[in-house]
C-alpha cells in the first residue's frame, strides 16, 4: 500500500510526520508543497513539540507485505 508522507518541523525543531493513504499519482509536487504551506499557515495540526513551523520533506512510501505460510 502506498502512502504520502508529509514531514514538518515543529517549534522544538523535531520532525513531525503525517501519512495519507492512497495518494493520487502521479504526485503533483507543487500541489503537495502548497497544501503543506496551507497546513502551516492555518495551524491545522499541532504536536507535542508545539506548532508546525516549516516544511521538511514529502515522499511516497510503498510498503508491500507478503505473508509466509508456516508448516
Short mmCIF file of C-alpha atoms in Angstrom, two decimals:
data_model
loop_
_atom_site.label_atom_id
_atom_site.label_comp_id
_atom_site.label_asym_id
_atom_site.label_seq_id
_atom_site.Cartn_x
_atom_site.Cartn_y
_atom_site.Cartn_z
CA UNK A 1 0.00 0.00 0.00
CA UNK A 2 1.32 3.43 -0.92
CA UNK A 3 1.24 6.41 1.42
CA UNK A 4 2.13 10.05 1.04
CA UNK A 5 4.24 11.19 3.99
CA UNK A 6 4.38 14.90 4.78
CA UNK A 7 7.24 15.84 7.09
CA UNK A 8 7.30 19.11 9.01
CA UNK A 9 9.50 20.68 11.67
CA UNK A 10 7.83 21.88 14.86
CA UNK A 11 8.78 24.59 17.35
CA UNK A 12 11.15 22.15 19.12
CA UNK A 13 12.92 21.53 15.76
CA UNK A 14 11.66 17.93 15.78
CA UNK A 15 10.28 16.14 12.74
CA UNK A 16 6.52 15.51 12.67
CA UNK A 17 5.17 13.13 10.02
CA UNK A 18 1.61 12.87 8.72
CA UNK A 19 0.69 9.99 6.41
CA UNK A 20 -2.10 9.92 3.86
CA UNK A 21 -3.20 6.64 2.31
CA UNK A 22 -3.77 6.07 -1.40
CA UNK A 23 -2.19 9.24 -2.82
CA UNK A 24 -3.15 10.42 -6.29
CA UNK A 25 -0.43 9.55 -8.76
CA UNK A 26 1.49 10.97 -10.43
CA UNK A 27 2.12 13.27 -7.48
CA UNK A 28 1.99 17.00 -8.21
CA UNK A 29 4.91 18.40 -6.19
CA UNK A 30 3.57 21.96 -6.43
CA UNK A 31 0.18 20.90 -5.06
CA UNK A 32 1.82 18.99 -2.20
CA UNK A 33 4.00 21.98 -1.34
CA UNK A 34 1.02 24.34 -1.45
CA UNK A 35 -1.01 22.00 0.79
CA UNK A 36 1.85 21.85 3.29
CA UNK A 37 2.10 25.65 3.29
CA UNK A 38 -1.65 25.84 3.96
CA UNK A 39 -1.40 23.33 6.83
CA UNK A 40 1.29 25.51 8.43
CA UNK A 41 -0.49 28.83 7.83
CA UNK A 42 -3.85 27.53 9.13
CA UNK A 43 -2.14 25.90 12.13
CA UNK A 44 -4.21 22.84 11.20
CA UNK A 45 -2.18 20.37 13.27
CA UNK A 46 -0.13 20.56 16.40
CA UNK A 47 2.37 18.24 18.01
CA UNK A 48 3.79 17.54 21.44
CA UNK A 49 6.70 19.81 20.46
CA UNK A 50 4.48 22.74 19.54
CA UNK A 51 3.08 24.13 16.32
CA UNK A 52 4.39 23.16 12.90
CA UNK A 53 6.76 25.87 11.68
CA UNK A 54 8.27 24.67 8.38
CA UNK A 55 8.23 22.00 5.70
CA UNK A 56 10.96 19.39 5.83
CA UNK A 57 10.09 16.93 3.05
CA UNK A 58 7.43 14.84 1.36
CA UNK A 59 7.67 11.35 -0.05
CA UNK A 60 5.72 8.39 -1.34
CA UNK A 61 6.27 5.22 0.67
CA UNK A 62 5.33 1.86 -0.87
CA UNK A 63 5.02 -0.96 1.64
CA UNK A 64 4.48 -4.48 0.44
CA UNK A 65 3.67 -7.24 2.89
CA UNK A 66 3.92 -10.91 1.95
CA UNK A 67 2.53 -13.41 4.43
CA UNK A 68 4.56 -16.57 4.98
CA UNK A 69 2.61 -19.80 5.37
CA UNK A 70 4.11 -21.71 8.25
CA UNK A 71 4.10 -25.53 8.13
#
